[in-house]
CSV table of N, CA and C in Angstrom, one decimal:
chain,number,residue,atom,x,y,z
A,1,UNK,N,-1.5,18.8,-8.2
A,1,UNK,CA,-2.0,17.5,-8.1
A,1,UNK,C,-0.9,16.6,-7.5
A,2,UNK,N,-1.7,15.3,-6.9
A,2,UNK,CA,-0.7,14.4,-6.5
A,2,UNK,C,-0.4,13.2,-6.9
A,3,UNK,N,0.7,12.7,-7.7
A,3,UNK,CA,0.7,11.5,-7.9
A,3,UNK,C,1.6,10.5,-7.6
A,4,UNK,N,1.0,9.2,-7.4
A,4,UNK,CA,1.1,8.2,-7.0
A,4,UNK,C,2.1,7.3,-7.7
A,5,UNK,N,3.5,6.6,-7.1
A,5,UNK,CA,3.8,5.9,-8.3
A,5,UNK,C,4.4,4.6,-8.0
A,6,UNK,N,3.2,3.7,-8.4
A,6,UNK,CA,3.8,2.4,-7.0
A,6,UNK,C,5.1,1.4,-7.5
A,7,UNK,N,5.6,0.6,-7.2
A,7,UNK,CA,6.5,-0.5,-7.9
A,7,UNK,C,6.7,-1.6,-7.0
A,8,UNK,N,7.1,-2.7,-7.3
A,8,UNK,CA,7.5,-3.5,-6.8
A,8,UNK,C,6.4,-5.1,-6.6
A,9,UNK,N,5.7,-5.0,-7.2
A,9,UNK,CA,4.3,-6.0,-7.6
A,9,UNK,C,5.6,-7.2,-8.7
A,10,UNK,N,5.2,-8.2,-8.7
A,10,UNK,CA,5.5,-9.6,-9.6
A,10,UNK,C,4.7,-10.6,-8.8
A,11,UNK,N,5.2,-12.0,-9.6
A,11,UNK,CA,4.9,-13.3,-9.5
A,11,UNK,C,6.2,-13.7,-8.7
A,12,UNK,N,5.9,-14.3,-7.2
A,12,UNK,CA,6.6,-15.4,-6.5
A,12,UNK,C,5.9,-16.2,-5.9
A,13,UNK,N,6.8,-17.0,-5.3
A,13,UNK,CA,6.3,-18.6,-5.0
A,13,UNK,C,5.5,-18.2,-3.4
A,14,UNK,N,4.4,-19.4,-3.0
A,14,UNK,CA,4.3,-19.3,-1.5
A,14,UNK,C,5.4,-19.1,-1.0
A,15,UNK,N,5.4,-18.4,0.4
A,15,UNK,CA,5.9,-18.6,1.6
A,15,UNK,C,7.1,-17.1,0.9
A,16,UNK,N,7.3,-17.2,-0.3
A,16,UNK,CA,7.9,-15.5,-0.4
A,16,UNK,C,7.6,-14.1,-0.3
A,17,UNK,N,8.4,-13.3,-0.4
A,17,UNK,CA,8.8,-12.1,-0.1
A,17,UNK,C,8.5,-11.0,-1.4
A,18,UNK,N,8.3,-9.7,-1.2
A,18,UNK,CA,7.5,-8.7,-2.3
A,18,UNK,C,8.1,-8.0,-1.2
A,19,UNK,N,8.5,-6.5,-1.8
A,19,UNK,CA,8.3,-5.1,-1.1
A,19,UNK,C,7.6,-4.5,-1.9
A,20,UNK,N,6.7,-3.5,-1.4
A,20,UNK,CA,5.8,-2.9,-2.4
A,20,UNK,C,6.2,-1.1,-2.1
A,21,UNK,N,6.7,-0.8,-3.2
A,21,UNK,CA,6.5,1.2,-3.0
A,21,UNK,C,5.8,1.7,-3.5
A,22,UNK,N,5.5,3.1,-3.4
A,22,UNK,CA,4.8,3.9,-3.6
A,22,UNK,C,5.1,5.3,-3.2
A,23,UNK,N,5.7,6.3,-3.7
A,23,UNK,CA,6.3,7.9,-3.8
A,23,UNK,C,5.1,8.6,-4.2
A,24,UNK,N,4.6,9.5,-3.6
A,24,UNK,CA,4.0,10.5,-3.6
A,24,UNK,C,5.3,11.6,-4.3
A,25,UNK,N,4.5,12.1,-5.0
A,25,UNK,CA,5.3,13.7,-5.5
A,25,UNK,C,3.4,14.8,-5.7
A,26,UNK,N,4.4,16.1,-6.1
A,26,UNK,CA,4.0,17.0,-6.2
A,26,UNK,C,3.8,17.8,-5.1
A,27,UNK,N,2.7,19.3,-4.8
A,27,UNK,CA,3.3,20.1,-3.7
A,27,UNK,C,1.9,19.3,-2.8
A,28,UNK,N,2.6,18.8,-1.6
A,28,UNK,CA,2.0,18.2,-0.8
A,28,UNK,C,2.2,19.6,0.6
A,29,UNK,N,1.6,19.9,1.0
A,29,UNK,CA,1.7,20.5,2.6
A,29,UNK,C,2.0,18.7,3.3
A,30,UNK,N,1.6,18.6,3.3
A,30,UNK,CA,1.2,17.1,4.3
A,30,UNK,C,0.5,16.0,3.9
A,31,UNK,N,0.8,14.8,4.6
A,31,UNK,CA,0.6,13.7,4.3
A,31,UNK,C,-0.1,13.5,5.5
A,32,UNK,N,-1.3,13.0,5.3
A,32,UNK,CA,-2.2,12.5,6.6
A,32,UNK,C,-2.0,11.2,7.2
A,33,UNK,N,-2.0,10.7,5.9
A,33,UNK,CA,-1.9,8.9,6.1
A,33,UNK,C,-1.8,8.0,4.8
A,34,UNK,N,-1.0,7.3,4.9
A,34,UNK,CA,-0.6,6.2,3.3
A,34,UNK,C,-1.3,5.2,3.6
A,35,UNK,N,-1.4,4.7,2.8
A,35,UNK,CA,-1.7,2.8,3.1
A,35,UNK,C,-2.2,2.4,1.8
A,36,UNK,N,-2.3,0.9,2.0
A,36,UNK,CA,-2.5,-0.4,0.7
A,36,UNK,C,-3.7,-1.3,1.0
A,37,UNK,N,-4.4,-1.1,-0.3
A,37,UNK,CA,-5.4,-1.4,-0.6
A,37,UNK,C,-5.1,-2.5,-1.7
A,38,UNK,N,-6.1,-3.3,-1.5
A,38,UNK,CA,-5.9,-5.2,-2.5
A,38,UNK,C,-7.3,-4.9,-2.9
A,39,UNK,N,-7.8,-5.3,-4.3
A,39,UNK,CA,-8.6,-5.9,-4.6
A,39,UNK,C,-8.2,-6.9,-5.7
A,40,UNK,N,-8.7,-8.5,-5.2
A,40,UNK,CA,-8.7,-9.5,-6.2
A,40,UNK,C,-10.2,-9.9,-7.2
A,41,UNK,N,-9.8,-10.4,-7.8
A,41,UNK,CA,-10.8,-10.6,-9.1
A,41,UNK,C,-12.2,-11.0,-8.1
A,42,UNK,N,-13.4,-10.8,-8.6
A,42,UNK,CA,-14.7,-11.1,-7.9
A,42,UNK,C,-14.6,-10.6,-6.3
A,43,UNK,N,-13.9,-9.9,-6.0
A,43,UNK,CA,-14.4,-9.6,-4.7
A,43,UNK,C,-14.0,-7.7,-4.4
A,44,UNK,N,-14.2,-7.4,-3.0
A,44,UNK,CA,-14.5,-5.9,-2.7
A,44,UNK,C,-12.9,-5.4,-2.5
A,45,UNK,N,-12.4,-4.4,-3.0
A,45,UNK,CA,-11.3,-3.8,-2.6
A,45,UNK,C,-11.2,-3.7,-1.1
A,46,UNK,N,-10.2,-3.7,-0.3
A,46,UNK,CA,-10.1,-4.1,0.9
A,46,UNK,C,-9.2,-3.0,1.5
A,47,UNK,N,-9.0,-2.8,2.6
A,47,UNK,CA,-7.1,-2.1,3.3
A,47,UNK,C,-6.9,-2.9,3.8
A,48,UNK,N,-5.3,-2.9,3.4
A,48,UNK,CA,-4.4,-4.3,4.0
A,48,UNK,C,-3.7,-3.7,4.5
A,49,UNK,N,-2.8,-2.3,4.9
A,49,UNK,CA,-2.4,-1.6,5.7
A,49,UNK,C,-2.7,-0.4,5.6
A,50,UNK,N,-2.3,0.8,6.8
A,50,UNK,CA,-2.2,1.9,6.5
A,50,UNK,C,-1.3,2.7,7.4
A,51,UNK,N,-0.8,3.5,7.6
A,51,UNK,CA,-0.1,4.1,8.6
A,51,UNK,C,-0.5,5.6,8.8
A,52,UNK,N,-0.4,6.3,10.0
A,52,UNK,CA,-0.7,7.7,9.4
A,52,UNK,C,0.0,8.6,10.0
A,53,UNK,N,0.1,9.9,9.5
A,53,UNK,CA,1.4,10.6,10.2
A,53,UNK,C,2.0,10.6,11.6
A,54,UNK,N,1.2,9.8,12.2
A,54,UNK,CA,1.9,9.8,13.8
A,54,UNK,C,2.6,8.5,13.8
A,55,UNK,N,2.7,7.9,13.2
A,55,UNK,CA,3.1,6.3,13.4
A,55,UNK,C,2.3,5.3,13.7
A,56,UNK,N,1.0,5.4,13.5
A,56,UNK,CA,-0.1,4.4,13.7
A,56,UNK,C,0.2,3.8,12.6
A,57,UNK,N,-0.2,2.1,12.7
A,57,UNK,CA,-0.3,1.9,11.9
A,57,UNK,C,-1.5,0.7,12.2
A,58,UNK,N,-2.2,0.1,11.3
A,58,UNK,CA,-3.4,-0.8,11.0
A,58,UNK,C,-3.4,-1.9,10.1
A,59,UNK,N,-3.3,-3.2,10.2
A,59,UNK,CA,-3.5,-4.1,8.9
A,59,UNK,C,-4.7,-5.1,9.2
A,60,UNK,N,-4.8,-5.4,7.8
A,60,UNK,CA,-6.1,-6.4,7.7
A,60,UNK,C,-5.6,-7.4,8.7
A,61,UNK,N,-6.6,-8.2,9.5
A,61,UNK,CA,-6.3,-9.7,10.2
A,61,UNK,C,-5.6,-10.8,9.3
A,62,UNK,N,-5.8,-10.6,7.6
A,62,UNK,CA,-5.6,-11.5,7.4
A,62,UNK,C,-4.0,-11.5,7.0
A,63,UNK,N,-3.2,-10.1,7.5
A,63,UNK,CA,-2.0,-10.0,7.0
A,63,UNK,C,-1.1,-9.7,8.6
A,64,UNK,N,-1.6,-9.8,9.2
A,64,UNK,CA,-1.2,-9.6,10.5
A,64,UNK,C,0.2,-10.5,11.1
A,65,UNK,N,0.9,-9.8,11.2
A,65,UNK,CA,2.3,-10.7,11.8
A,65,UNK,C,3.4,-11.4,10.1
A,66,UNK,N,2.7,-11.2,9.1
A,66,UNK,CA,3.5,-11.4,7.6
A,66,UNK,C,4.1,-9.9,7.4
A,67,UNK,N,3.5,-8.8,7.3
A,67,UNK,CA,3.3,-7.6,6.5
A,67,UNK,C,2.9,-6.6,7.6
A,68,UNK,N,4.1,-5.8,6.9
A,68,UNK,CA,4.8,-4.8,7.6
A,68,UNK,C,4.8,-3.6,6.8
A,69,UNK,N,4.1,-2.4,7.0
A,69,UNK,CA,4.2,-1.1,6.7
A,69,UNK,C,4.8,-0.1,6.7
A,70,UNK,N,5.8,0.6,6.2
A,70,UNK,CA,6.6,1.7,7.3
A,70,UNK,C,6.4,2.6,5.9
A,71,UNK,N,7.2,4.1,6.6
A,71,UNK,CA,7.1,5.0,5.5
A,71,UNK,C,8.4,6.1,5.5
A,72,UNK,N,9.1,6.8,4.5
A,72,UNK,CA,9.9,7.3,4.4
A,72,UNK,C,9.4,9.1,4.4
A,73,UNK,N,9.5,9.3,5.5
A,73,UNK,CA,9.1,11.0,5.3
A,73,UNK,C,9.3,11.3,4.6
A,74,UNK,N,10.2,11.7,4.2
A,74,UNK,CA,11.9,13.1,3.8
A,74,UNK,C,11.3,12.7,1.9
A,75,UNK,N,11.1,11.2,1.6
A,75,UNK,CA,10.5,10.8,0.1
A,75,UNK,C,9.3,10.6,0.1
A,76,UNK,N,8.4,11.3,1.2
A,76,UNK,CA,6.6,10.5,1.1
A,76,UNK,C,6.7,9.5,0.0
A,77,UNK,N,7.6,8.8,0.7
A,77,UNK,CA,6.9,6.9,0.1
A,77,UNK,C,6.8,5.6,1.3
A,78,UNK,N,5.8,5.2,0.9
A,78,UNK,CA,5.4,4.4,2.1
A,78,UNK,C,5.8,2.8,0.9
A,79,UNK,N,6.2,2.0,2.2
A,79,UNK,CA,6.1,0.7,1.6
A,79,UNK,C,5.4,-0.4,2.3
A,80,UNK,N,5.2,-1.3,1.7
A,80,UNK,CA,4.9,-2.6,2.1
A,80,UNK,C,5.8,-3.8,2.4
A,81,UNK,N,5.9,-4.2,3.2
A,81,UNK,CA,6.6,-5.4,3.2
A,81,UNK,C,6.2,-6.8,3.6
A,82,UNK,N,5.9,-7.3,2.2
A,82,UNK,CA,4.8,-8.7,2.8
A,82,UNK,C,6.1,-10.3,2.5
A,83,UNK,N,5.5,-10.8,3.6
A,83,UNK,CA,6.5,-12.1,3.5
A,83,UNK,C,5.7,-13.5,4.1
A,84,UNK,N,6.4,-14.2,3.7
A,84,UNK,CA,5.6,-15.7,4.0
A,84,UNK,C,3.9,-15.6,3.2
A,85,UNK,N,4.4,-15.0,2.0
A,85,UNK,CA,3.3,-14.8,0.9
A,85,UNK,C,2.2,-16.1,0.6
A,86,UNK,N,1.4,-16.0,0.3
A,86,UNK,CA,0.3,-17.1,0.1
A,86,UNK,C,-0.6,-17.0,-1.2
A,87,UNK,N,-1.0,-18.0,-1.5
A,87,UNK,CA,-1.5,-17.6,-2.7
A,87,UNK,C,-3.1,-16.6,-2.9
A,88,UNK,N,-3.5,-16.6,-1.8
A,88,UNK,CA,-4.9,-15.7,-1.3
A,88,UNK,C,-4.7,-14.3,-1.3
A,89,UNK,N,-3.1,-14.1,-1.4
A,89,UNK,CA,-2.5,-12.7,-1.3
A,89,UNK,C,-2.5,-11.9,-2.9
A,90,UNK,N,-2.9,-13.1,-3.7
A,90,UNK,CA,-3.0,-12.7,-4.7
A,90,UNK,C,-4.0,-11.5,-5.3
A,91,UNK,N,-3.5,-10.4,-5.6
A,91,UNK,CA,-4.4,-9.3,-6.1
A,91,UNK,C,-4.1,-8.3,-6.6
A,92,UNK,N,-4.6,-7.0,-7.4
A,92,UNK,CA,-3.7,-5.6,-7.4
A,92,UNK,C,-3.8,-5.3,-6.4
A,93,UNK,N,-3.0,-4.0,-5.9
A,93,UNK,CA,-2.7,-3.7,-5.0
A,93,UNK,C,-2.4,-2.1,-5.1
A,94,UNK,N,-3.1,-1.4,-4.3
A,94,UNK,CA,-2.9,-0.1,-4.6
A,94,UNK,C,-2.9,0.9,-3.7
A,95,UNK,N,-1.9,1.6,-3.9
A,95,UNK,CA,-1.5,2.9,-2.9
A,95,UNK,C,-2.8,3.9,-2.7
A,96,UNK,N,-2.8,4.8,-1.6
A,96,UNK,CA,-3.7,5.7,-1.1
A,96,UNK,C,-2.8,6.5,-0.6
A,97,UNK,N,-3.2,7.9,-0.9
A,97,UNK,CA,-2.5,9.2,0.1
A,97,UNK,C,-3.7,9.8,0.7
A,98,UNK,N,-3.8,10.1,1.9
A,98,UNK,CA,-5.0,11.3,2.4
A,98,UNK,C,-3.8,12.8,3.0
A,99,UNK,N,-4.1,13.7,2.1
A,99,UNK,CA,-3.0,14.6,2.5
A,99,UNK,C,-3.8,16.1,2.2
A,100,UNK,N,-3.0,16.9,2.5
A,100,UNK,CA,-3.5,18.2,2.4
A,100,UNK,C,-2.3,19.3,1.5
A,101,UNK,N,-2.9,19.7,0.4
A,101,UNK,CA,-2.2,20.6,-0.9
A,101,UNK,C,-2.9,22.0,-0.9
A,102,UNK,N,-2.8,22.8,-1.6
A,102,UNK,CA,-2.9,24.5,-1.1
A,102,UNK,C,-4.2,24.6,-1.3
A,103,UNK,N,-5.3,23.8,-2.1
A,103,UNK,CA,-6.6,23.8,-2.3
A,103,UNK,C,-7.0,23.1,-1.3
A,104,UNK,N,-6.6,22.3,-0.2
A,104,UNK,CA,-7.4,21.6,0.2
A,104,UNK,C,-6.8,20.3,1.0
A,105,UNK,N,-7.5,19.4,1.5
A,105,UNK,CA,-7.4,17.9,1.7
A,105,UNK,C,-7.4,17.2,0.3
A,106,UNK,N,-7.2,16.1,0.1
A,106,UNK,CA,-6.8,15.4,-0.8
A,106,UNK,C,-6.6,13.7,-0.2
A,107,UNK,N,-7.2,13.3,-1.6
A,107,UNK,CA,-7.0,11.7,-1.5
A,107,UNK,C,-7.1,11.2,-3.0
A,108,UNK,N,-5.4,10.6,-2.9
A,108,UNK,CA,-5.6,10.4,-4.1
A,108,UNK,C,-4.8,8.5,-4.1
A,109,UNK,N,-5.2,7.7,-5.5
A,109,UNK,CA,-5.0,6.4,-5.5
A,109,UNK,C,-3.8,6.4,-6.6
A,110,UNK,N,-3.0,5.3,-6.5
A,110,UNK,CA,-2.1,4.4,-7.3
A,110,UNK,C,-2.5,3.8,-8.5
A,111,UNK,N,-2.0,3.8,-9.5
A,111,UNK,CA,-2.7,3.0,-10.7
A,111,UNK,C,-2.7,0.9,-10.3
A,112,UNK,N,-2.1,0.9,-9.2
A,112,UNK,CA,-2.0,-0.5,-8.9
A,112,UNK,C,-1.1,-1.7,-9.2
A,113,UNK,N,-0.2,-2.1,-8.8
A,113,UNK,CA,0.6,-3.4,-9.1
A,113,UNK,C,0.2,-4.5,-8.9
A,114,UNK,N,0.3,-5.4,-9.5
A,114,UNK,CA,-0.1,-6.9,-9.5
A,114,UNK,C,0.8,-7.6,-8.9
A,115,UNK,N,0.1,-8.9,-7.8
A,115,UNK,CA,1.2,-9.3,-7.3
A,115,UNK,C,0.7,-10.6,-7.2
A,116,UNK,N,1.2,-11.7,-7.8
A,116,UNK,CA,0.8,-12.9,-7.7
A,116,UNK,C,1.6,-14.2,-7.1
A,117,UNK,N,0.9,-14.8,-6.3
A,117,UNK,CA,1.4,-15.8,-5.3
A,117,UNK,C,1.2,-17.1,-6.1
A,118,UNK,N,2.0,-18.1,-6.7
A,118,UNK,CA,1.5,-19.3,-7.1
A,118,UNK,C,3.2,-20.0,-6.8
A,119,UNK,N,3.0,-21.4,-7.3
A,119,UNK,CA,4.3,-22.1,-7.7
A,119,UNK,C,3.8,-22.5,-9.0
């Protein structure tokens, strides 16, 4: 099995800074693609980035030009890097792997960090 192990979620002010990780372990063949997923209270879980083994990468419009995605092969951990934070940014936030293990493809989720934007 694969698991997900994210960190880096707290409470900062607008206009700050979060990195967000997440390490994949166990016997992975391959990693397809990582990325981060927000859902805030009353509304639909969303992707706010994602990257995928070739170096594509994708973010929501509403994070575009703040938040920055890259990923560490060698440790399958992908991070997030969100800045000039806002309080709308406020949500959990949770990791995704789509990868392939000896049974199979695989997609598996993060238990989620909280990250909250206020003053």
């Amino acid at each position: 099995q694969v698991q997900l192990v994210e960190s880096g979620g707290g409470l900062v002010q607008p206009g700050g800074s979060l990195r967000l990780s997440c390490a994949a372990s166990g016997v992975i063949f391959s990693i397809d693609a990582m990325g981060w997923y927000r859902q805030a209270p009353g509304k639909q879980r969303e992707l706010v980035a994602g990257i995928t083994s070739g170096g594509r990468r994708n973010y929501a419009d509403s994070v575009k030009g703040r938040f920055t995605i890259s990923r560490d092969n060698a440790k399958n951990t992908v991070y997030l890097q969100m800045n000039s934070l806002k309080p709308e940014d406020t949500a959990d936030y949770y990791c995704h792997v789509r990868g392939t293990v000896v049974a199979g493809p695989i997609s598996s989720w993060g238990q989620g960090t909280q990250v909250t934007v206020s003053s």
